[in-house]
PDB file of C-alpha atoms and ligand atoms in Angstrom:
ATOM      1  CA  UNK A  27       0.008  -0.003   0.100  1.00 86.00           C
ATOM      2  CA  UNK A  28       1.403   3.527  -0.863  1.00 96.00           C
ATOM      3  CA  UNK A  29       1.673   5.744   2.127  1.00 98.00           C
ATOM      4  CA  UNK A  30      -0.635   8.805   2.152  1.00 98.00           C
ATOM      5  CA  UNK A  31      -0.002  10.154   5.723  1.00 98.00           C
ATOM      6  CA  UNK A  32       2.482  10.736   8.074  1.00 98.00           C
ATOM      7  CA  UNK A  33       1.765  10.488  11.920  1.00 98.00           C
ATOM      8  CA  UNK A  34       5.248  12.649  14.132  1.00 98.00           C
ATOM      9  CA  UNK A  35       5.664  12.114  17.666  1.00 98.00           C
ATOM     10  CA  UNK A  36       5.882  15.909  19.182  1.00 97.00           C
ATOM     11  CA  UNK A  37       9.446  15.940  21.507  1.00 94.00           C
ATOM     12  CA  UNK A  38      12.612  14.786  20.115  1.00 94.00           C
ATOM     13  CA  UNK A  39      11.179  14.316  16.620  1.00 97.00           C
ATOM     14  CA  UNK A  40       9.645  17.917  16.035  1.00 98.00           C
ATOM     15  CA  UNK A  41      10.996  19.807  18.996  1.00 96.00           C
ATOM     16  CA  UNK A  42      14.482  19.574  20.257  1.00 95.00           C
ATOM     17  CA  UNK A  43      14.006  17.209  23.516  1.00 90.00           C
ATOM     18  CA  UNK A  44      16.669  18.819  25.683  1.00 90.00           C
ATOM     19  CA  UNK A  45      16.429  22.470  25.043  1.00 92.00           C
ATOM     20  CA  UNK A  46      12.460  22.720  25.023  1.00 92.00           C
ATOM     21  CA  UNK A  47      12.028  20.207  28.106  1.00 90.00           C
ATOM     22  CA  UNK A  48      15.481  20.424  30.170  1.00 92.00           C
ATOM     23  CA  UNK A  49      14.273  24.042  32.155  1.00 93.00           C
ATOM     24  CA  UNK A  50      10.831  22.300  32.206  1.00 94.00           C
ATOM     25  CA  UNK A  51      11.853  19.461  33.856  1.00 95.00           C
ATOM     26  CA  UNK A  52      13.798  21.199  36.468  1.00 95.00           C
ATOM     27  CA  UNK A  53      10.381  23.491  37.073  1.00 96.00           C
ATOM     28  CA  UNK A  54       8.295  20.457  37.293  1.00 97.00           C
ATOM     29  CA  UNK A  55      10.498  18.979  39.994  1.00 97.00           C
ATOM     30  CA  UNK A  56      10.506  22.350  41.730  1.00 97.00           C
ATOM     31  CA  UNK A  57       6.729  22.164  41.736  1.00 98.00           C
ATOM     32  CA  UNK A  58       6.555  18.526  42.929  1.00 98.00           C
ATOM     33  CA  UNK A  59       9.073  19.068  45.719  1.00 98.00           C
ATOM     34  CA  UNK A  60       7.503  22.012  47.066  1.00 97.00           C
ATOM     35  CA  UNK A  61      10.682  23.870  48.486  1.00 91.00           C
ATOM     36  CA  UNK A  62      12.740  21.123  49.011  1.00 97.00           C
ATOM     37  CA  UNK A  63      15.857  21.294  47.053  1.00 95.00           C
ATOM     38  CA  UNK A  64      17.212  17.654  47.893  1.00 97.00           C
ATOM     39  CA  UNK A  65      13.739  16.310  47.025  1.00 98.00           C
ATOM     40  CA  UNK A  66      13.614  17.887  43.564  1.00 97.00           C
ATOM     41  CA  UNK A  67      16.951  16.548  43.070  1.00 96.00           C
ATOM     42  CA  UNK A  68      15.852  13.158  43.877  1.00 97.00           C
ATOM     43  CA  UNK A  69      12.572  13.383  41.464  1.00 97.00           C
ATOM     44  CA  UNK A  70      14.500  14.611  38.947  1.00 97.00           C
ATOM     45  CA  UNK A  71      17.525  12.254  38.952  1.00 96.00           C
ATOM     46  CA  UNK A  72      14.157   9.609  39.249  1.00 97.00           C
ATOM     47  CA  UNK A  73      12.726  11.147  36.150  1.00 96.00           C
ATOM     48  CA  UNK A  74      16.041  10.226  33.997  1.00 95.00           C
ATOM     49  CA  UNK A  75      17.753  13.839  34.254  1.00 94.00           C
ATOM     50  CA  UNK A  76      20.645  15.197  35.052  1.00 89.00           C
ATOM     51  CA  UNK A  77      20.757  19.001  36.463  1.00 87.00           C
ATOM     52  CA  UNK A  78      24.279  19.348  35.694  1.00 89.00           C
ATOM     53  CA  UNK A  79      24.189  18.658  32.085  1.00 88.00           C
ATOM     54  CA  UNK A  80      20.518  18.991  31.602  1.00 88.00           C
ATOM     55  CA  UNK A  81      20.242  15.720  29.443  1.00 88.00           C
ATOM     56  CA  UNK A  82      17.474  13.325  30.018  1.00 88.00           C
ATOM     57  CA  UNK A  83      18.396   9.875  29.299  1.00 86.00           C
ATOM     58  CA  UNK A  84      16.892   7.769  26.692  1.00 80.00           C
ATOM     59  CA  UNK A  85      13.537   5.733  27.533  1.00 80.00           C
ATOM     60  CA  UNK A  86      13.234   7.562  30.925  1.00 90.00           C
ATOM     61  CA  UNK A  87      10.555   8.770  32.673  1.00 93.00           C
ATOM     62  CA  UNK A  88      10.743  12.237  31.888  1.00 92.00           C
ATOM     63  CA  UNK A  89      11.796  11.461  28.160  1.00 85.00           C
ATOM     64  CA  UNK A  90       8.638   8.858  27.591  1.00 84.00           C
ATOM     65  CA  UNK A  91       6.091   9.135  30.227  1.00 90.00           C
ATOM     66  CA  UNK A  92       2.647  10.917  30.144  1.00 93.00           C
ATOM     67  CA  UNK A  93       1.906  13.933  32.724  1.00 95.00           C
ATOM     68  CA  UNK A  94      -0.026  11.183  35.124  1.00 96.00           C
ATOM     69  CA  UNK A  95       2.601   8.700  35.047  1.00 96.00           C
ATOM     70  CA  UNK A  96       5.245  11.335  36.423  1.00 97.00           C
ATOM     71  CA  UNK A  97       3.077  12.475  38.844  1.00 98.00           C
ATOM     72  CA  UNK A  98       2.436   9.076  40.036  1.00 98.00           C
ATOM     73  CA  UNK A  99       5.957   8.326  40.160  1.00 98.00           C
ATOM     74  CA  UNK A 100       6.937  11.526  42.032  1.00 98.00           C
ATOM     75  CA  UNK A 101       4.310  11.260  44.564  1.00 98.00           C
ATOM     76  CA  UNK A 102       5.013   7.860  45.415  1.00 98.00           C
ATOM     77  CA  UNK A 103       8.900   8.927  45.817  1.00 98.00           C
ATOM     78  CA  UNK A 104       7.868  11.476  48.501  1.00 98.00           C
ATOM     79  CA  UNK A 105       6.140  14.285  47.002  1.00 98.00           C
ATOM     80  CA  UNK A 106       3.840  15.827  49.750  1.00 98.00           C
ATOM     81  CA  UNK A 107       1.301  16.705  46.673  1.00 98.00           C
ATOM     82  CA  UNK A 108      -1.543  14.449  45.930  1.00 98.00           C
ATOM     83  CA  UNK A 109      -1.516  12.707  42.856  1.00 98.00           C
ATOM     84  CA  UNK A 110      -4.482  14.906  41.280  1.00 98.00           C
ATOM     85  CA  UNK A 111      -3.008  18.281  42.312  1.00 98.00           C
ATOM     86  CA  UNK A 112       0.630  17.363  40.926  1.00 98.00           C
ATOM     87  CA  UNK A 113      -1.113  16.004  37.515  1.00 98.00           C
ATOM     88  CA  UNK A 114      -2.606  19.350  37.072  1.00 97.00           C
ATOM     89  CA  UNK A 115      -0.377  21.417  38.082  1.00 98.00           C
ATOM     90  CA  UNK A 116       2.307  19.387  35.826  1.00 97.00           C
ATOM     91  CA  UNK A 117      -0.153  19.658  33.011  1.00 94.00           C
ATOM     92  CA  UNK A 118      -0.533  23.454  33.574  1.00 95.00           C
ATOM     93  CA  UNK A 119       3.079  24.121  33.512  1.00 95.00           C
ATOM     94  CA  UNK A 120       3.264  22.338  30.074  1.00 92.00           C
ATOM     95  CA  UNK A 121       0.920  24.220  28.109  1.00 90.00           C
ATOM     96  CA  UNK A 122       2.328  27.330  29.588  1.00 90.00           C
ATOM     97  CA  UNK A 123       5.770  26.368  28.360  1.00 91.00           C
ATOM     98  CA  UNK A 124       4.689  25.243  24.657  1.00 89.00           C
ATOM     99  CA  UNK A 125       5.528  28.512  23.772  1.00 89.00           C
ATOM    100  CA  UNK A 126       9.354  27.629  24.660  1.00 90.00           C
ATOM    101  CA  UNK A 127       9.605  25.119  22.104  1.00 92.00           C
ATOM    102  CA  UNK A 128      12.468  24.859  20.231  1.00 95.00           C
ATOM    103  CA  UNK A 129      12.110  23.366  17.060  1.00 97.00           C
ATOM    104  CA  UNK A 130      14.283  20.951  15.188  1.00 96.00           C
ATOM    105  CA  UNK A 131      15.684  22.640  11.945  1.00 95.00           C
ATOM    106  CA  UNK A 132      12.830  24.386   9.537  1.00 97.00           C
ATOM    107  CA  UNK A 133       9.664  22.713  10.363  1.00 98.00           C
ATOM    108  CA  UNK A 134       7.742  24.673   7.851  1.00 98.00           C
ATOM    109  CA  UNK A 135       9.857  23.690   4.834  1.00 98.00           C
ATOM    110  CA  UNK A 136       9.799  19.804   5.912  1.00 98.00           C
ATOM    111  CA  UNK A 137       6.027  19.807   6.415  1.00 98.00           C
ATOM    112  CA  UNK A 138       5.411  22.007   3.176  1.00 98.00           C
ATOM    113  CA  UNK A 139       7.335  19.353   1.398  1.00 98.00           C
ATOM    114  CA  UNK A 140       5.641  16.539   2.546  1.00 98.00           C
ATOM    115  CA  UNK A 141       2.323  18.230   1.901  1.00 98.00           C
ATOM    116  CA  UNK A 142       3.491  18.966  -1.617  1.00 97.00           C
ATOM    117  CA  UNK A 143       3.691  15.127  -2.257  1.00 97.00           C
ATOM    118  CA  UNK A 144       0.237  14.456  -1.282  1.00 97.00           C
ATOM    119  CA  UNK A 145       0.370  13.223   2.399  1.00 98.00           C
ATOM    120  CA  UNK A 146      -1.755  14.352   5.254  1.00 98.00           C
ATOM    121  CA  UNK A 147       0.109  15.194   8.631  1.00 98.00           C
ATOM    122  CA  UNK A 148      -0.835  14.345  12.246  1.00 98.00           C
ATOM    123  CA  UNK A 149       0.730  14.504  15.647  1.00 98.00           C
ATOM    124  CA  UNK A 150       0.778  12.032  18.429  1.00 98.00           C
ATOM    125  CA  UNK A 151       2.046  12.787  21.809  1.00 97.00           C
ATOM    126  CA  UNK A 152       2.189  11.914  25.615  1.00 93.00           C
ATOM    127  CA  UNK A 153       1.955  15.455  26.365  1.00 92.00           C
ATOM    128  CA  UNK A 154      -1.759  16.980  26.570  1.00 94.00           C
ATOM    129  CA  UNK A 155      -3.505  18.030  23.777  1.00 97.00           C
ATOM    130  CA  UNK A 156      -3.760  21.798  24.352  1.00 95.00           C
ATOM    131  CA  UNK A 157       0.158  22.000  24.756  1.00 93.00           C
ATOM    132  CA  UNK A 158       0.257  20.461  21.079  1.00 96.00           C
ATOM    133  CA  UNK A 159      -1.739  22.706  19.769  1.00 97.00           C
ATOM    134  CA  UNK A 160      -0.508  25.973  21.741  1.00 95.00           C
ATOM    135  CA  UNK A 161       2.981  24.762  20.445  1.00 95.00           C
ATOM    136  CA  UNK A 162       1.690  24.424  16.510  1.00 97.00           C
ATOM    137  CA  UNK A 163      -0.179  28.045  16.492  1.00 96.00           C
ATOM    138  CA  UNK A 164       3.545  29.751  18.601  1.00 94.00           C
ATOM    139  CA  UNK A 165       5.592  28.157  15.805  1.00 95.00           C
ATOM    140  CA  UNK A 166       2.833  28.888  13.011  1.00 96.00           C
ATOM    141  CA  UNK A 167       2.535  25.240  11.981  1.00 98.00           C
ATOM    142  CA  UNK A 168      -1.123  24.364  12.880  1.00 98.00           C
ATOM    143  CA  UNK A 169      -2.280  24.937   8.906  1.00 98.00           C
ATOM    144  CA  UNK A 170      -0.251  21.846   8.011  1.00 98.00           C
ATOM    145  CA  UNK A 171      -1.361  19.397  10.683  1.00 98.00           C
ATOM    146  CA  UNK A 172      -4.856  17.622  10.143  1.00 98.00           C
ATOM    147  CA  UNK A 173      -4.733  15.435  12.998  1.00 98.00           C
ATOM    148  CA  UNK A 174      -3.746  16.241  17.049  1.00 98.00           C
ATOM    149  CA  UNK A 175      -3.561  13.603  19.869  1.00 98.00           C
ATOM    150  CA  UNK A 176      -2.334  14.137  23.496  1.00 97.00           C
ATOM    151  CA  UNK A 177      -2.547  11.634  25.926  1.00 95.00           C
ATOM    152  CA  UNK A 178      -5.615  12.971  27.218  1.00 96.00           C
ATOM    153  CA  UNK A 179      -7.585  12.992  24.065  1.00 98.00           C
ATOM    154  CA  UNK A 180      -9.358  10.037  24.588  1.00 98.00           C
ATOM    155  CA  UNK A 181      -7.477   7.472  22.127  1.00 98.00           C
ATOM    156  CA  UNK A 182      -5.452   5.813  24.574  1.00 97.00           C
ATOM    157  CA  UNK A 183      -1.361   5.989  25.089  1.00 96.00           C
ATOM    158  CA  UNK A 184       1.749   4.748  23.816  1.00 95.00           C
ATOM    159  CA  UNK A 185       2.703   2.160  23.219  1.00 96.00           C
ATOM    160  CA  UNK A 186      -0.426   1.288  22.584  1.00 98.00           C
ATOM    161  CA  UNK A 187      -1.646   2.018  19.243  1.00 98.00           C
ATOM    162  CA  UNK A 188      -5.277   4.121  19.479  1.00 98.00           C
ATOM    163  CA  UNK A 189      -3.647   7.401  18.505  1.00 98.00           C
ATOM    164  CA  UNK A 190      -2.320   5.797  15.180  1.00 98.00           C
ATOM    165  CA  UNK A 191      -5.904   3.962  14.430  1.00 98.00           C
ATOM    166  CA  UNK A 192      -7.675   7.253  15.424  1.00 98.00           C
ATOM    167  CA  UNK A 193      -5.417   9.369  13.101  1.00 98.00           C
ATOM    168  CA  UNK A 194      -6.257   6.668  10.054  1.00 98.00           C
ATOM    169  CA  UNK A 195      -9.533   6.641  10.823  1.00 98.00           C
ATOM    170  CA  UNK A 196      -9.948  10.626  10.863  1.00 98.00           C
ATOM    171  CA  UNK A 197      -8.623  10.341   7.466  1.00 98.00           C
ATOM    172  CA  UNK A 198     -10.702   7.638   6.049  1.00 98.00           C
ATOM    173  CA  UNK A 199      -7.400   5.655   5.374  1.00 98.00           C
ATOM    174  CA  UNK A 200      -5.942   2.018   6.467  1.00 98.00           C
ATOM    175  CA  UNK A 201      -3.135   1.625   8.907  1.00 98.00           C
ATOM    176  CA  UNK A 202      -1.195   0.350   6.288  1.00 98.00           C
ATOM    177  CA  UNK A 203      -1.562   3.928   4.770  1.00 98.00           C
ATOM    178  CA  UNK A 204       0.266   5.625   7.286  1.00 98.00           C
ATOM    179  CA  UNK A 205       3.732   6.165   8.475  1.00 98.00           C
ATOM    180  CA  UNK A 206       4.739   6.451  11.800  1.00 98.00           C
ATOM    181  CA  UNK A 207       7.790   8.884  13.180  1.00 98.00           C
ATOM    182  CA  UNK A 208       9.077   8.671  16.617  1.00 98.00           C
ATOM    183  CA  UNK A 209      12.592   8.961  18.556  1.00 95.00           C
ATOM    184  CA  UNK A 210      11.472   6.450  21.015  1.00 92.00           C
ATOM    185  CA  UNK A 211      10.602   2.823  21.122  1.00 93.00           C
ATOM    186  CA  UNK A 212       7.245   3.436  22.376  1.00 94.00           C
ATOM    187  CA  UNK A 213       6.485   5.311  19.009  1.00 97.00           C
ATOM    188  CA  UNK A 214       7.824   2.323  17.340  1.00 98.00           C
ATOM    189  CA  UNK A 215       5.879  -0.121  19.300  1.00 98.00           C
ATOM    190  CA  UNK A 216       2.560   2.239  18.836  1.00 98.00           C
ATOM    191  CA  UNK A 217       2.499   2.351  14.660  1.00 98.00           C
ATOM    192  CA  UNK A 218       3.825  -1.818  14.888  1.00 98.00           C
ATOM    193  CA  UNK A 219       0.373  -2.199  17.031  1.00 98.00           C
ATOM    194  CA  UNK A 220      -1.630  -0.438  14.920  1.00 98.00           C
ATOM    195  CA  UNK A 221      -0.719  -1.876  11.564  1.00 98.00           C
ATOM    196  CA  UNK A 222       1.249   1.093  10.258  1.00 98.00           C
ATOM    197  CA  UNK A 223       2.827   0.885   6.698  1.00 98.00           C
ATOM    198  CA  UNK A 224       6.109   2.033   7.795  1.00 98.00           C
ATOM    199  CA  UNK A 225       7.612   2.860  11.219  1.00 98.00           C
ATOM    200  CA  UNK A 226      10.731   5.499  11.618  1.00 98.00           C
ATOM    201  CA  UNK A 227      12.893   5.970  14.133  1.00 98.00           C
ATOM    202  CA  UNK A 228      14.560   9.458  14.231  1.00 98.00           C
ATOM    203  CA  UNK A 229      18.013   9.960  16.112  1.00 96.00           C
ATOM    204  CA  UNK A 230      17.078  13.596  17.012  1.00 95.00           C
ATOM    205  CA  UNK A 231      15.880  12.930  20.506  1.00 92.00           C
ATOM    206  CA  UNK A 232      16.341  10.898  23.381  1.00 87.00           C
ATOM    207  CA  UNK A 233      16.443   7.551  21.722  1.00 87.00           C
ATOM    208  CA  UNK A 234      19.215   5.995  20.179  1.00 90.00           C
ATOM    209  CA  UNK A 235      20.619   3.718  17.000  1.00 94.00           C
ATOM    210  CA  UNK A 236      20.958   0.571  19.343  1.00 94.00           C
ATOM    211  CA  UNK A 237      17.145   0.838  20.614  1.00 92.00           C
ATOM    212  CA  UNK A 238      15.485   1.631  17.259  1.00 96.00           C
ATOM    213  CA  UNK A 239      17.379   0.258  14.585  1.00 97.00           C
ATOM    214  CA  UNK A 240      16.235  -3.427  15.460  1.00 97.00           C
ATOM    215  CA  UNK A 241      12.629  -2.629  15.951  1.00 97.00           C
ATOM    216  CA  UNK A 242      12.244   0.272  13.176  1.00 98.00           C
ATOM    217  CA  UNK A 243      12.071  -0.136   9.404  1.00 98.00           C
ATOM    218  CA  UNK A 244      14.191   2.490   9.077  1.00 98.00           C
ATOM    219  CA  UNK A 245      16.319   5.012  11.578  1.00 98.00           C
ATOM    220  CA  UNK A 246      16.528   8.790   9.851  1.00 98.00           C
ATOM    221  CA  UNK A 247      19.108  11.206  11.612  1.00 97.00           C
ATOM    222  CA  UNK A 248      16.071  13.762  11.763  1.00 97.00           C
ATOM    223  CA  UNK A 249      12.822  14.401   9.772  1.00 97.00           C
ATOM    224  CA  UNK A 250      14.480  16.658   7.258  1.00 97.00           C
ATOM    225  CA  UNK A 251      15.378  13.307   5.531  1.00 98.00           C
ATOM    226  CA  UNK A 252      11.857  12.053   5.568  1.00 98.00           C
ATOM    227  CA  UNK A 253      10.777  13.936   2.120  1.00 97.00           C
ATOM    228  CA  UNK A 254      13.788  12.151   0.164  1.00 97.00           C
ATOM    229  CA  UNK A 255      13.099   8.769   1.971  1.00 98.00           C
ATOM    230  CA  UNK A 256       9.206   8.759   1.786  1.00 98.00           C
ATOM    231  CA  UNK A 257       9.383   9.703  -2.117  1.00 97.00           C
ATOM    232  CA  UNK A 258       9.587   5.665  -3.209  1.00 96.00           C
ATOM    233  CA  UNK A 259       6.970   5.019  -1.112  1.00 97.00           C
ATOM    234  CA  UNK A 260       4.179   7.400  -1.897  1.00 95.00           C
ATOM    235  CA  UNK A 261       1.180   6.774  -4.568  1.00 80.00           C
ATOM    236  CA  UNK A 262       0.592   8.120  -7.654  1.00 65.00           C
TER     237      UNK A 262
HETATM  238 MG1   MG B  30       9.613  11.551  21.742  1.00 91.19          MG
END
């Protein structure tokens, strides 16, 4: 089947993870620790982030989990906030921080090339939907994107197939007609479980080649390589 649509992960795929999320993760841990600096450092470390170099480990809680999973782990690790309160505060932080998004390369040029080739585009993220939409508006990219799903959009969460299946259904396509692109194994697993026609890893985020190469159909440096890579897979 030819590929007719591309579903992107957001962080590490469209946005520079470390530059965008380093400061947000520090602020999130500070909120969860409620003023206890030692606790904030422990929560950051548990999340997989090193405050000294602002780098987040591949596959770690902060790199891969959604808001409620992060809040839950931090409450269990000693945050004095309730799970509900912390989840709400973190989602508010993440949404407010969407205007600080740092894109990878020229997203407008990449999206324009893909749409000129006839492809429909969507985003499936473990962030909340409002945050994704605010990022798109802030970067002037909303007109390129036909579908947006966050962890709270009602289609399930990664690595489950729900967001990819909803993307295909929204466009009237078979799952085998979509490509899924992401920087973590949970993106690849989502695409596989949905029966996507192509599942593509990118090395621009927190995932690495050792993890992604064995499970993806292809691994690209970043999405700027996508228009050329997809050209042989498109329909007439
Ligand atoms: Mg990602």
